[in-house]
Every structure is written in C-alpha cells, then in structure tokens.
CSV table of C-alpha atoms and ligand atoms in Angstrom, one decimal:
chain,number,residue,atom,x,y,z
A,294,UNK,CA,-18.9,75.1,-39.8
A,295,UNK,CA,-22.5,75.1,-38.8
A,296,UNK,CA,-24.3,77.4,-36.4
A,297,UNK,CA,-22.5,80.4,-35.2
A,298,UNK,CA,-22.6,81.4,-31.7
A,299,UNK,CA,-20.8,84.6,-29.9
A,300,UNK,CA,-17.8,84.1,-27.7
A,301,UNK,CA,-18.1,82.3,-24.6
A,302,UNK,CA,-18.0,85.5,-22.6
A,303,UNK,CA,-20.6,87.3,-24.7
A,304,UNK,CA,-22.9,84.3,-24.5
A,305,UNK,CA,-22.5,84.3,-20.8
A,306,UNK,CA,-23.4,87.8,-20.6
A,307,UNK,CA,-26.3,87.4,-22.8
A,308,UNK,CA,-27.7,84.6,-21.0
A,309,UNK,CA,-27.1,86.2,-17.5
A,310,UNK,CA,-29.3,88.9,-18.6
A,311,UNK,CA,-31.8,86.6,-20.2
A,312,UNK,CA,-32.5,84.4,-17.1
A,313,UNK,CA,-36.1,84.2,-16.5
A,314,UNK,CA,-37.1,86.4,-13.4
A,315,UNK,CA,-39.7,83.7,-12.1
A,316,UNK,CA,-38.3,80.2,-11.3
A,317,UNK,CA,-39.0,77.7,-8.4
A,318,UNK,CA,-37.5,79.3,-5.5
A,319,UNK,CA,-37.6,76.5,-2.9
A,320,UNK,CA,-33.5,77.1,-2.6
A,321,UNK,CA,-32.9,73.6,-4.0
A,322,UNK,CA,-30.7,72.4,-6.6
A,323,UNK,CA,-28.8,75.5,-7.4
A,324,UNK,CA,-26.6,73.0,-9.3
A,325,UNK,CA,-27.4,70.0,-11.2
A,326,UNK,CA,-28.6,67.3,-8.5
A,327,UNK,CA,-26.0,64.4,-8.4
A,328,UNK,CA,-26.4,60.9,-7.1
A,329,UNK,CA,-27.8,57.5,-7.9
A,330,UNK,CA,-31.1,56.1,-9.3
A,331,UNK,CA,-32.2,52.8,-9.6
A,332,UNK,CA,-34.2,52.6,-12.7
A,333,UNK,CA,-32.0,52.1,-15.8
A,334,UNK,CA,-29.8,49.3,-14.2
A,335,UNK,CA,-32.2,47.6,-11.9
A,336,UNK,CA,-35.5,48.4,-13.6
A,337,UNK,CA,-38.7,46.7,-12.1
A,338,UNK,CA,-36.8,43.7,-10.8
A,339,UNK,CA,-39.0,42.7,-8.0
A,340,UNK,CA,-38.2,39.0,-7.6
A,341,UNK,CA,-36.1,38.8,-4.7
A,342,UNK,CA,-36.3,35.2,-4.4
A,343,UNK,CA,-34.6,34.5,-7.6
A,344,UNK,CA,-32.4,37.6,-7.7
A,345,UNK,CA,-32.0,38.6,-4.1
A,346,UNK,CA,-28.9,40.8,-4.8
A,347,UNK,CA,-30.6,42.9,-7.7
A,348,UNK,CA,-34.2,43.1,-7.0
A,349,UNK,CA,-35.8,46.6,-6.0
A,350,UNK,CA,-35.6,46.3,-2.2
A,351,UNK,CA,-34.4,48.0,0.8
A,352,UNK,CA,-31.1,46.1,0.9
A,353,UNK,CA,-30.4,47.4,-2.6
A,354,UNK,CA,-30.5,51.1,-1.8
A,355,UNK,CA,-28.8,50.5,1.7
A,356,UNK,CA,-26.0,49.0,-0.2
A,357,UNK,CA,-25.8,51.7,-2.8
A,358,UNK,CA,-25.8,54.3,0.0
A,359,UNK,CA,-22.9,52.4,1.7
A,360,UNK,CA,-20.9,52.7,-1.5
A,361,UNK,CA,-21.8,56.2,-2.1
A,362,UNK,CA,-20.6,57.3,1.4
A,363,UNK,CA,-17.5,54.8,1.4
A,364,UNK,CA,-16.1,54.8,-1.8
A,365,UNK,CA,-15.4,58.4,-2.4
A,366,UNK,CA,-18.7,59.4,-4.1
A,367,UNK,CA,-20.3,61.6,-1.4
A,368,UNK,CA,-17.5,63.9,-1.0
A,369,UNK,CA,-17.7,64.6,-4.8
A,370,UNK,CA,-21.2,65.5,-4.6
A,371,UNK,CA,-23.2,62.4,-5.5
A,372,UNK,CA,-25.7,62.6,-2.7
A,373,UNK,CA,-28.8,61.4,-3.7
A,374,UNK,CA,-30.0,57.9,-3.4
A,375,UNK,CA,-32.9,57.7,-5.6
A,376,UNK,CA,-35.9,55.0,-5.7
A,377,UNK,CA,-37.6,54.7,-9.1
A,378,UNK,CA,-40.5,52.6,-10.0
A,379,UNK,CA,-41.9,49.3,-8.3
A,380,UNK,CA,-41.1,50.2,-4.9
A,381,UNK,CA,-44.7,50.2,-3.6
A,382,UNK,CA,-47.2,47.4,-2.7
A,383,UNK,CA,-49.7,46.9,-5.3
A,384,UNK,CA,-52.4,48.6,-3.3
A,385,UNK,CA,-52.7,51.6,-1.0
A,386,UNK,CA,-53.0,50.9,2.4
A,387,UNK,CA,-56.4,51.1,4.5
A,388,UNK,CA,-55.7,54.7,4.9
A,389,UNK,CA,-55.5,55.2,1.4
A,390,UNK,CA,-51.6,55.9,1.8
A,391,UNK,CA,-49.1,54.5,-0.6
A,392,UNK,CA,-47.0,52.0,1.3
A,393,UNK,CA,-43.7,50.0,0.3
A,394,UNK,CA,-43.9,46.5,-0.8
A,395,UNK,CA,-43.9,44.7,2.8
A,396,UNK,CA,-41.5,42.0,1.7
A,397,UNK,CA,-39.0,43.9,0.1
A,398,UNK,CA,-38.9,46.9,2.2
A,399,UNK,CA,-39.7,45.5,5.6
A,400,UNK,CA,-38.3,48.3,7.4
A,401,UNK,CA,-40.4,51.1,5.6
A,402,UNK,CA,-39.3,54.0,3.8
A,403,UNK,CA,-39.1,56.2,7.1
A,404,UNK,CA,-36.3,53.7,8.1
A,405,UNK,CA,-34.4,53.8,4.8
A,406,UNK,CA,-34.5,57.6,4.8
A,407,UNK,CA,-33.0,57.4,8.4
A,408,UNK,CA,-30.3,55.0,7.0
A,409,UNK,CA,-29.4,57.2,3.9
A,410,UNK,CA,-29.4,60.4,6.0
A,411,UNK,CA,-27.1,58.8,8.8
A,412,UNK,CA,-24.6,58.6,6.0
A,413,UNK,CA,-24.7,62.2,5.0
A,414,UNK,CA,-26.9,61.2,2.0
A,415,UNK,CA,-30.4,62.1,0.7
A,416,UNK,CA,-33.2,59.8,-0.4
A,417,UNK,CA,-35.1,60.4,-3.4
A,418,UNK,CA,-38.6,58.6,-4.2
A,419,UNK,CA,-40.8,57.9,-7.3
A,420,UNK,CA,-44.5,58.5,-8.0
A,421,UNK,CA,-46.6,58.8,-10.9
A,422,UNK,CA,-49.3,61.3,-11.6
A,423,UNK,CA,-51.9,58.7,-13.1
A,424,UNK,CA,-54.0,55.9,-12.5
A,425,UNK,CA,-50.7,53.6,-12.2
A,426,UNK,CA,-47.1,54.1,-12.3
A,427,UNK,CA,-45.4,52.6,-15.6
A,428,UNK,CA,-44.6,49.6,-14.1
A,429,UNK,CA,-48.3,49.2,-12.7
A,430,UNK,CA,-48.1,50.3,-9.1
A,431,UNK,CA,-50.7,52.5,-7.7
A,432,UNK,CA,-50.5,56.0,-9.2
A,433,UNK,CA,-51.1,59.3,-7.7
A,434,UNK,CA,-54.4,60.6,-9.1
A,435,UNK,CA,-55.2,64.3,-8.6
A,436,UNK,CA,-57.1,63.4,-5.6
A,437,UNK,CA,-54.0,61.8,-3.9
A,438,UNK,CA,-51.3,64.6,-4.8
A,439,UNK,CA,-51.8,66.2,-1.5
A,440,UNK,CA,-51.6,63.1,0.6
A,441,UNK,CA,-48.7,61.6,-1.2
A,442,UNK,CA,-46.7,64.8,-0.7
A,443,UNK,CA,-47.4,64.6,2.9
A,444,UNK,CA,-46.5,61.0,3.2
A,445,UNK,CA,-43.1,61.7,1.3
A,446,UNK,CA,-42.4,64.4,3.7
A,447,UNK,CA,-43.4,62.5,6.7
A,448,UNK,CA,-41.0,59.6,5.7
A,449,UNK,CA,-38.2,62.1,5.3
A,450,UNK,CA,-38.0,62.0,1.5
A,451,UNK,CA,-35.7,64.7,-0.1
A,452,UNK,CA,-36.4,64.4,-3.7
A,453,UNK,CA,-39.4,63.1,-5.8
A,454,UNK,CA,-39.6,62.0,-9.4
A,455,UNK,CA,-43.1,62.4,-10.6
A,456,UNK,CA,-43.6,60.3,-13.7
A,457,UNK,CA,-46.6,60.6,-16.1
A,458,UNK,CA,-47.8,57.2,-17.1
A,459,UNK,CA,-51.6,56.8,-17.4
A,460,UNK,CA,-52.5,60.2,-17.2
A,461,UNK,CA,-54.0,62.9,-19.8
A,462,UNK,CA,-52.5,65.9,-21.0
A,463,UNK,CA,-55.0,67.7,-18.8
A,464,UNK,CA,-54.4,66.0,-15.9
A,465,UNK,CA,-50.8,66.6,-16.3
A,466,UNK,CA,-51.3,70.2,-16.6
A,467,UNK,CA,-53.3,70.3,-13.4
A,468,UNK,CA,-51.2,67.8,-11.5
A,469,UNK,CA,-47.8,68.8,-12.0
A,470,UNK,CA,-48.2,72.5,-10.5
A,471,UNK,CA,-50.5,70.9,-7.8
A,472,UNK,CA,-47.7,68.7,-6.7
A,473,UNK,CA,-45.3,71.6,-6.5
A,474,UNK,CA,-47.7,73.4,-4.2
A,475,UNK,CA,-48.5,70.2,-2.2
A,476,UNK,CA,-44.7,69.8,-1.5
A,477,UNK,CA,-44.1,73.4,-0.6
A,478,UNK,CA,-46.9,73.1,1.8
A,479,UNK,CA,-45.3,70.3,3.5
A,480,UNK,CA,-42.6,72.7,4.7
A,481,UNK,CA,-39.8,69.9,3.8
A,482,UNK,CA,-37.3,71.0,1.1
A,483,UNK,CA,-37.8,68.4,-1.4
A,484,UNK,CA,-36.4,68.5,-4.9
A,485,UNK,CA,-38.9,68.0,-7.5
A,486,UNK,CA,-38.3,66.3,-10.8
A,487,UNK,CA,-41.1,66.5,-13.3
A,488,UNK,CA,-41.4,64.1,-16.3
A,489,UNK,CA,-44.2,66.2,-17.7
A,490,UNK,CA,-42.6,67.5,-20.6
A,491,UNK,CA,-41.3,64.2,-21.9
A,492,UNK,CA,-45.0,63.2,-22.1
A,493,UNK,CA,-45.8,66.3,-24.3
A,494,UNK,CA,-43.3,66.0,-26.8
A,495,UNK,CA,-40.7,68.0,-25.1
A,496,UNK,CA,-41.2,71.2,-27.4
A,497,UNK,CA,-43.4,74.3,-27.6
A,498,UNK,CA,-46.3,75.0,-27.9
A,499,UNK,CA,-47.3,72.1,-26.0
A,500,UNK,CA,-44.4,72.3,-23.4
A,501,UNK,CA,-43.9,75.7,-21.8
A,502,UNK,CA,-40.4,75.9,-20.2
A,503,UNK,CA,-41.1,79.1,-18.3
A,504,UNK,CA,-43.9,77.3,-16.2
A,505,UNK,CA,-41.8,74.5,-15.8
A,506,UNK,CA,-39.2,76.5,-14.4
A,507,UNK,CA,-41.5,77.9,-12.1
A,508,UNK,CA,-42.7,74.6,-10.6
A,509,UNK,CA,-40.1,71.9,-11.1
A,510,UNK,CA,-36.3,71.7,-10.2
A,511,UNK,CA,-35.8,69.5,-13.0
A,512,UNK,CA,-37.6,67.6,-15.8
A,513,UNK,CA,-37.4,65.0,-18.1
A,514,UNK,CA,-37.7,66.2,-21.6
A,515,UNK,CA,-37.1,63.1,-23.7
A,516,UNK,CA,-37.3,59.5,-23.9
A,517,UNK,CA,-35.8,56.9,-21.2
A,518,UNK,CA,-32.1,56.3,-21.6
A,519,UNK,CA,-31.3,52.6,-22.3
A,520,UNK,CA,-28.1,50.6,-22.0
A,521,UNK,CA,-26.7,51.5,-25.6
A,522,UNK,CA,-24.6,53.8,-27.5
A,523,UNK,CA,-27.5,54.2,-29.9
A,524,UNK,CA,-29.6,55.6,-27.0
A,525,UNK,CA,-27.0,57.9,-25.9
A,526,UNK,CA,-26.7,59.3,-29.4
A,527,UNK,CA,-30.4,59.5,-29.8
A,528,UNK,CA,-30.7,61.8,-26.7
A,529,UNK,CA,-27.6,63.8,-27.7
A,530,UNK,CA,-29.2,64.5,-31.0
A,531,UNK,CA,-32.5,65.5,-29.8
A,532,UNK,CA,-31.1,68.0,-27.0
A,533,UNK,CA,-28.7,69.8,-29.4
A,534,UNK,CA,-31.0,69.8,-32.2
A,535,UNK,CA,-33.5,71.5,-30.0
A,536,UNK,CA,-30.9,73.4,-28.1
A,537,UNK,CA,-32.3,77.0,-29.1
A,538,UNK,CA,-35.4,76.0,-27.0
A,539,UNK,CA,-33.8,73.7,-24.3
A,540,UNK,CA,-30.6,75.7,-23.4
A,541,UNK,CA,-32.2,79.1,-22.0
A,542,UNK,CA,-34.7,76.9,-20.0
A,543,UNK,CA,-31.8,75.8,-17.7
A,544,UNK,CA,-30.4,77.6,-14.8
A,545,UNK,CA,-29.8,77.5,-11.0
A,546,UNK,CA,-32.9,75.6,-9.5
A,547,UNK,CA,-34.2,74.3,-13.0
A,548,UNK,CA,-32.6,71.9,-15.2
A,549,UNK,CA,-33.2,69.9,-18.1
A,550,UNK,CA,-32.6,66.3,-17.5
A,551,UNK,CA,-31.5,64.1,-20.5
A,552,UNK,CA,-31.7,61.1,-18.0
A,553,UNK,CA,-29.3,58.9,-16.2
A,554,UNK,CA,-25.9,58.0,-16.7
A,555,UNK,CA,-25.2,54.5,-17.9
A,556,UNK,CA,-21.7,54.4,-17.5
A,557,UNK,CA,-20.5,51.4,-15.7
A,558,UNK,CA,-23.0,49.3,-17.3
A,559,UNK,CA,-22.8,47.1,-20.5
A,560,UNK,CA,-23.8,49.1,-23.5
A,561,UNK,CA,-21.0,51.8,-23.8
A,562,UNK,CA,-17.2,51.3,-24.6
A,563,UNK,CA,-14.5,53.3,-22.6
A,564,UNK,CA,-14.6,56.2,-25.4
A,565,UNK,CA,-18.3,56.2,-25.3
A,566,UNK,CA,-18.5,56.3,-21.5
A,567,UNK,CA,-16.1,59.4,-21.6
A,568,UNK,CA,-18.4,60.8,-24.2
A,569,UNK,CA,-21.6,60.6,-22.0
A,570,UNK,CA,-19.7,62.0,-19.2
A,571,UNK,CA,-18.5,65.1,-21.1
A,572,UNK,CA,-21.8,65.7,-23.1
A,573,UNK,CA,-23.9,65.6,-19.9
A,574,UNK,CA,-21.5,68.1,-18.3
A,575,UNK,CA,-21.9,70.4,-21.2
A,576,UNK,CA,-25.6,70.1,-20.9
A,577,UNK,CA,-25.5,71.1,-17.1
A,578,UNK,CA,-27.4,67.8,-16.7
A,579,UNK,CA,-28.2,66.0,-13.4
A,580,UNK,CA,-25.3,63.4,-12.8
A,581,UNK,CA,-27.7,60.4,-11.8
A,582,UNK,CA,-25.8,57.1,-12.0
A,583,UNK,CA,-27.6,54.1,-12.6
A,584,UNK,CA,-25.2,51.4,-12.3
A,585,UNK,CA,-24.0,48.6,-9.6
A,586,UNK,CA,-21.6,50.7,-7.5
A,587,UNK,CA,-20.8,47.4,-5.8
A,588,UNK,CA,-19.0,46.1,-8.8
A,589,UNK,CA,-18.3,49.1,-11.0
A,590,UNK,CA,-14.8,48.6,-12.8
A,591,UNK,CA,-11.8,51.2,-11.8
A,592,UNK,CA,-12.0,52.7,-15.3
A,593,UNK,CA,-15.6,53.6,-15.2
A,594,UNK,CA,-15.4,54.8,-11.6
A,595,UNK,CA,-12.5,57.2,-12.7
A,596,UNK,CA,-14.8,58.7,-15.5
A,597,UNK,CA,-17.6,59.4,-13.0
A,598,UNK,CA,-15.2,60.6,-10.3
A,599,UNK,CA,-13.3,63.1,-12.6
A,600,UNK,CA,-13.3,66.1,-10.3
A,601,UNK,CA,-12.5,68.7,-12.9
A,602,UNK,CA,-15.3,67.3,-14.9
A,603,UNK,CA,-17.7,67.4,-12.0
A,604,UNK,CA,-16.7,70.9,-11.2
A,605,UNK,CA,-17.4,72.0,-14.6
A,606,UNK,CA,-20.8,70.2,-14.3
A,607,UNK,CA,-21.7,71.8,-11.0
A,608,UNK,CA,-20.5,75.7,-12.2
A,609,UNK,CA,-22.4,77.8,-10.0
A,610,UNK,CA,-23.4,80.2,-13.1
A,611,UNK,CA,-25.5,77.0,-14.2
A,612,UNK,CA,-25.5,78.0,-17.8
A,613,UNK,CA,-26.3,75.2,-20.1
A,614,UNK,CA,-24.0,74.7,-23.0
A,615,UNK,CA,-24.4,74.5,-26.8
A,616,UNK,CA,-23.2,72.7,-29.8
A,617,UNK,CA,-21.4,75.3,-31.5
A,618,UNK,CA,-19.7,73.4,-34.5
A,619,UNK,CA,-20.8,70.7,-36.7
A,620,UNK,CA,-18.4,69.6,-39.1
A,621,UNK,CA,-18.6,67.6,-42.5
A,622,UNK,CA,-15.9,65.4,-41.0
A,623,UNK,CA,-18.3,64.5,-38.3
A,624,UNK,CA,-16.6,66.2,-35.8
A,625,UNK,CA,-18.6,68.4,-33.4
A,626,UNK,CA,-17.7,71.0,-30.9
A,627,UNK,CA,-19.5,72.2,-27.7
A,628,UNK,CA,-19.0,75.1,-25.4
A,629,UNK,CA,-20.2,75.6,-22.1
A,630,UNK,CA,-19.4,79.0,-20.4
A,631,UNK,CA,-18.4,78.9,-17.0
A,632,UNK,CA,-17.9,81.0,-14.0
A,633,UNK,CA,-14.9,83.5,-13.8
A,634,UNK,CA,-14.8,83.8,-17.8
A,635,UNK,CA,-13.6,80.2,-17.9
A,636,UNK,CA,-15.0,77.7,-20.4
A,637,UNK,CA,-15.3,74.3,-21.3
A,638,UNK,CA,-14.9,72.8,-24.8
A,639,UNK,CA,-15.7,69.4,-25.8
A,640,UNK,CA,-14.5,68.0,-29.0
A,641,UNK,CA,-16.7,65.0,-30.0
A,642,UNK,CA,-16.0,62.6,-32.8
A,643,UNK,CA,-18.9,60.6,-34.5
A,644,UNK,CA,-16.4,59.0,-36.8
A,645,UNK,CA,-16.1,55.1,-37.0
A,646,UNK,CA,-12.6,54.8,-38.9
A,647,UNK,CA,-9.5,56.2,-36.4
A,648,UNK,CA,-8.5,58.8,-34.1
A,649,UNK,CA,-9.1,61.9,-36.0
A,650,UNK,CA,-6.4,65.0,-35.9
A,651,UNK,CA,-9.0,68.1,-35.7
A,652,UNK,CA,-7.4,71.4,-36.4
A,653,UNK,CA,-9.2,74.8,-35.4
A,654,UNK,CA,-8.5,77.8,-33.4
A,655,UNK,CA,-10.3,79.6,-30.6
A,656,UNK,CA,-10.8,82.3,-33.0
A,657,UNK,CA,-12.7,79.8,-35.3
A,658,UNK,CA,-14.6,79.0,-32.2
A,659,UNK,CA,-15.7,82.7,-31.6
A,660,UNK,CA,-13.4,83.3,-28.5
A,661,UNK,CA,-12.6,86.9,-28.0
A,662,UNK,CA,-9.7,88.3,-30.0
A,663,UNK,CA,-6.4,88.9,-28.3
A,664,UNK,CA,-6.9,86.8,-25.3
A,665,UNK,CA,-5.0,84.2,-23.9
A,666,UNK,CA,-6.1,81.0,-22.1
A,667,UNK,CA,-4.6,78.5,-19.9
A,668,UNK,CA,-5.8,75.0,-21.3
A,669,UNK,CA,-6.2,71.7,-19.1
A,670,UNK,CA,-7.1,68.5,-20.6
A,671,UNK,CA,-10.2,67.4,-18.4
A,672,UNK,CA,-9.5,63.6,-18.8
A,673,UNK,CA,-5.5,63.7,-19.1
A,674,UNK,CA,-5.3,66.0,-16.3
A,675,UNK,CA,-2.5,67.9,-17.7
A,676,UNK,CA,-2.1,71.4,-18.6
A,677,UNK,CA,-1.8,71.8,-22.3
A,678,UNK,CA,-0.2,75.2,-22.2
A,679,UNK,CA,-1.1,78.6,-22.8
A,680,UNK,CA,-3.2,79.4,-26.0
A,681,UNK,CA,-3.7,82.7,-27.9
A,682,UNK,CA,-7.0,83.1,-29.7
A,683,UNK,CA,-5.4,83.3,-33.0
A,684,UNK,CA,-3.4,80.2,-32.5
A,685,UNK,CA,-4.1,76.9,-34.5
A,686,UNK,CA,-4.0,73.8,-32.5
A,687,UNK,CA,-4.7,70.0,-33.1
A,688,UNK,CA,-6.8,67.8,-30.9
A,689,UNK,CA,-6.7,64.0,-31.7
A,690,UNK,CA,-10.2,62.5,-31.1
A,691,UNK,CA,-10.9,58.9,-30.9
A,692,UNK,CA,-14.1,57.3,-32.6
A,693,UNK,CA,-16.9,58.1,-30.7
A,694,UNK,CA,-14.9,59.7,-28.0
A,695,UNK,CA,-14.2,63.3,-26.8
A,696,UNK,CA,-11.3,65.5,-25.9
A,697,UNK,CA,-12.5,67.8,-23.1
A,698,UNK,CA,-10.6,71.2,-22.5
A,699,UNK,CA,-11.0,73.4,-19.5
A,700,UNK,CA,-10.0,76.9,-20.5
A,701,UNK,CA,-9.0,79.6,-18.1
A,702,UNK,CA,-8.2,83.0,-19.1
A,703,UNK,CA,-5.0,84.3,-18.2
A,704,UNK,CA,-5.2,87.7,-20.2
A,705,UNK,CA,-8.3,89.0,-21.7
A,706,UNK,CA,-8.9,92.1,-23.9
A,707,UNK,CA,-10.5,94.7,-21.8
A,708,UNK,CA,-14.1,94.4,-22.1
A,709,UNK,CA,-16.7,96.6,-20.1
A,710,UNK,CA,-18.6,93.7,-18.3
A,711,UNK,CA,-16.0,91.9,-16.3
A,712,UNK,CA,-12.9,92.0,-14.3
A,713,UNK,CA,-9.9,90.6,-16.0
A,714,UNK,CA,-8.0,88.3,-13.7
A,715,UNK,CA,-4.3,87.8,-14.4
A,716,UNK,CA,-2.8,84.9,-13.1
A,717,UNK,CA,0.4,83.1,-14.1
A,718,UNK,CA,0.1,79.9,-15.5
A,719,UNK,CA,2.2,77.0,-14.7
A,720,UNK,CA,2.7,74.6,-11.7
A,721,UNK,CA,0.7,76.3,-9.2
A,722,UNK,CA,-2.4,76.3,-11.3
A,723,UNK,CA,-5.4,75.4,-9.3
A,724,UNK,CA,-8.5,75.0,-11.8
A,725,UNK,CA,-10.9,74.8,-8.6
A,726,UNK,CA,-11.1,78.6,-7.9
A,727,UNK,CA,-15.0,79.0,-7.9
B,888,LIG,C1,-42.4,77.5,-0.4
B,888,LIG,O1,-42.6,78.5,-1.5
B,888,LIG,C2,-41.9,79.6,-0.8
B,888,LIG,C3,-42.2,80.7,-1.9
B,888,LIG,O2,-41.6,80.4,-3.2
B,888,LIG,C4,-40.4,79.6,-0.5
B,888,LIG,O3,-40.0,80.9,0.0
B,888,LIG,C5,-40.0,78.4,0.5
B,888,LIG,O4,-38.7,78.2,0.7
B,888,LIG,C6,-41.0,77.2,-0.3
B,888,LIG,N1,-40.8,76.1,0.8
B,888,LIG,C7,-40.5,75.0,0.5
B,888,LIG,C8,-40.3,74.0,1.8
B,888,LIG,O5,-40.3,74.5,-0.6
B,889,LIG,C1,-45.8,80.3,-21.1
B,889,LIG,O1,-46.5,80.7,-19.9
B,889,LIG,C2,-46.0,81.9,-19.5
B,889,LIG,C3,-46.5,82.1,-18.0
B,889,LIG,O2,-47.8,81.6,-17.6
B,889,LIG,C4,-46.8,83.0,-20.1
B,889,LIG,O3,-46.5,84.0,-19.8
B,889,LIG,C5,-46.3,82.6,-21.7
B,889,LIG,O4,-46.9,83.3,-22.7
B,889,LIG,C6,-46.3,81.3,-22.0
B,889,LIG,N1,-45.6,81.0,-23.2
B,889,LIG,C7,-46.1,80.3,-24.4
B,889,LIG,C8,-45.2,80.3,-25.6
B,889,LIG,O5,-47.3,80.0,-24.4
B,890,LIG,C1,-3.7,79.2,-38.8
B,890,LIG,O1,-4.1,78.4,-40.0
B,890,LIG,C2,-4.7,79.2,-41.1
B,890,LIG,C3,-5.1,78.3,-42.3
B,890,LIG,O2,-6.1,77.4,-41.9
B,890,LIG,C4,-3.6,80.3,-41.7
B,890,LIG,O3,-4.2,81.2,-42.4
B,890,LIG,C5,-3.1,80.9,-40.2
B,890,LIG,O4,-2.2,82.1,-40.5
B,890,LIG,C6,-2.7,80.1,-39.1
B,890,LIG,N1,-2.6,80.9,-37.9
B,890,LIG,C7,-1.4,81.1,-37.1
B,890,LIG,C8,-1.4,81.9,-36.0
B,890,LIG,O5,-0.5,80.4,-37.5
C-alpha cells in the first residue's frame, strides 16, 4: 500500500475545517458544472461547405441543445451548451466588438442564447486572453476585457471559458482577475472558467490556488484532453500525483477541471469509458461531454447518464477525492468523502492481462473501526450487501476498468462530530437522500 489517509469521515471533517475562507462568491457552480462542449470532438472544423453537419456553426449548437433537452440529459443536470474556439469572425467589428462568423452564425449569439434558454439550458462561450485565440481568431487583449465581458452579458451568455494562448505570464496575472471583476460588473451571473494555471504549469509557486479560487469558478490545470486512453491516463497521473496541492483547492464554487469527457468518441473502450467517468467523478470534475449526442451509442449514453454516479459527482459537500492506495499489482483505490457520512470508492486496474481479483477490507482502506456500510455497485446498480469494516471482500476489476462503490453507513461507532443515522438496509434503500 502507498499513501495513507485518514478515514473518509475524518478526511471530510479535516477538509471541511480547512476550506479557504475566501472564494469566488458569485453563487454559481456550487456543484461541478455539467453540460456539453464542442472542442474535443468538433475542434476548429469551420468548413461548413465540406462538412455541414460537424462544422462549428449555430446549427451544431442548436442540435446539441435539442439533444440535451430531449434525450434525458437536462434532467440529470447536463445544462450548459458551451461554444469553444473558432466561433468568431476573423476581425472585430467596426465598434471593436467581438462578433460571430456571419456565415456560420447568421442569427448571432444572442439568438442562439435565446434558443438554448428556451430549452431550459444555458449557453457558454469561449475567449482568449491574448493577441489571438489558440485557433487564430481575435483575442481579448487587456484593453478589451471590459468590453468583451459586456458583450457576452448582453448576448445572454451564462459561462465563459477564458483561454490563454498568445499572452505572457504578466498579462495573465493581470487579465484573469480583471475579467473576474469585469464579469461581476456586468451584473449577469456568468460562470468563469480560467485556463490560467494550465499555462503556468499547474503547480505552486507559479500557480496560487488561493487566488484562483477567489476569482474563478473552475480552472483548467493541465493539458488538453485528446481522444485516447493515453491522454486520459496522463491526466489521471498528473492530477493524482499532485493531489496534495490540487485536492484542497476544490470546493463549492471553485473546481479543478481535468478537461472534457471523451466518452462516446473513438479513443476509449467500454471499460476505459467507465473509468473516465468514475475517475472524473472522484475528482469532483466538471462533467462537460464532448461527443456527438446525435449519434452516441446506447452504452456510452448509459455511462454518462448513470444517476448514482452523477449524484456522487454532484455531492453538495464538494470535497474532491484522492488516490488512497497504489498497489504493486497495478490496482489503485480512490476515495471521495460524501455528505451524510457516505463515501465513494473506485477500484481501478491498470493491468493488461485479465480481470483481477482484488481482496481488501474497509479497515485496510482506513474506514472507522466497528462501522457497517451498505454497499451499492454504481455501475451494476445492485446493493452488494452490508459490510463491516473488518470484513475482507474481493472485487473483480477488468483491465483498464473500474469497480465503483457507493457506501452508506448503516451503523457507525459514536464519534463526536456527527449524528449517526441508522437505516435498515434492504429493498427500500434510496441512495439519493442528499
Ligand atoms: C459580484 O460580487 C459580489 C461580491 O462578491 C457578489 O455578491 C455578487 O453576487 C457578484 N455578482 C455577480 C453578478 O457575479
Ligand atoms: C497566494 O495568494 C494569497 C492571497 O493573495 C497569499 O496570501 C498567499 O501567500 C499566496 N500563496 C503563496 C504560496 O504565494
Ligand atoms: C481478513 O484477511 C486477513 C488476512 O489477509 C485475516 O488475517 C483476517 O482474519 C481476515 N478477516 C476476517 C474478518 O475474516
């Protein structure tokens, strides 16, 4: 076993006490934002002549909004429709304002926002603090920060991702807080996603997570995700290797963002898709899908629409989880403490041979002595049974796959900091009591 952590309960307590007192208080993103974002799947495809169905155009965002509203996504919390790079014209307009490409967004962004809002959804947009966006479109230089914030607010935008291509560290240190103030000054609630740390290596001393939590609702810490398992693994490795820095930075209103979900695309197997969903959930990550919702397979949809998984991701305590075990056998165990003394455990296999029988106990995972938990397998959906801390158990984990457990205490040893809730396990068990 590797790193040792206190029990889920003790961890929850310690973290609750350690929450930073200062955080961005715009009342938004109290749980990790959920929705859809164009970048990973649709990139900077602007050739609507050759590829009308997939190019970055108002049509694409309207069709995704329709799918979110009609295919059960919105009710589960997937509410943001986020435009990424390559939406704008190649030049600012005569008034110096950002303007959408007139061919691809003939109705304008305001009309698109209205369309999205009419479906009970929210609209996100993209800008870049710099000379150009990463895709070469007009950037938001320091002198444009206020104007662009006002433009987005006037259009009815609900979320802004501010990227950082083509700007210096000094410009970023000025511009990211300035945009926070400019968004606030518009009076419109706009979730603010900062790519700032990703451009500064993601770690102290260059990155100050206290400051980030004061100005941003979420931030991209690390590299862009690509459509491959290698990319997912590199992100997972970086986030959990640096969990001592990153994990305490997250909380209601301010989240680490390991980037989009690529489930439903081309690079992940079924097992790997389940792993990305589970590991993003443990990380309290935003659930921003970047896939074609018009053609998504039933199995990918089922993973992304797993109610209990989403409930865990959206837990109101907002405590990011940690890797608590790294075995020589290439099995890793992750724990996320949840409200009402519940926890999520993810058993992850990095093996490449065959399903692995992993035996452990809650005692070995530092759960409190003499407790009893009702265990539900999050993907299988079934209640596994009641488990005492001392009981040995075995989970069978597929190669590059996960087993995910939701543990709800049915009996806890008396501890001074919380009320013990006794509930009979069995048929009437409802995990959704938050
Ligand atoms: C602006 O900031 C103040 C102070 O933090 C906050 O109360 C208010 O809700 C913010 N308004 C918006 C629109 O973000
Ligand atoms: C981060 O910024 C905060 C607030 O400005 C400051 O108090 C703190 O010392 C900084 N932390 C580091 C490690 O520089
Ligand atoms: C669990 O397994 C360990 C050996 O790994 C054993 O010492 C212990 O008695 C077992 N516990 C129970 C409750 O069976």
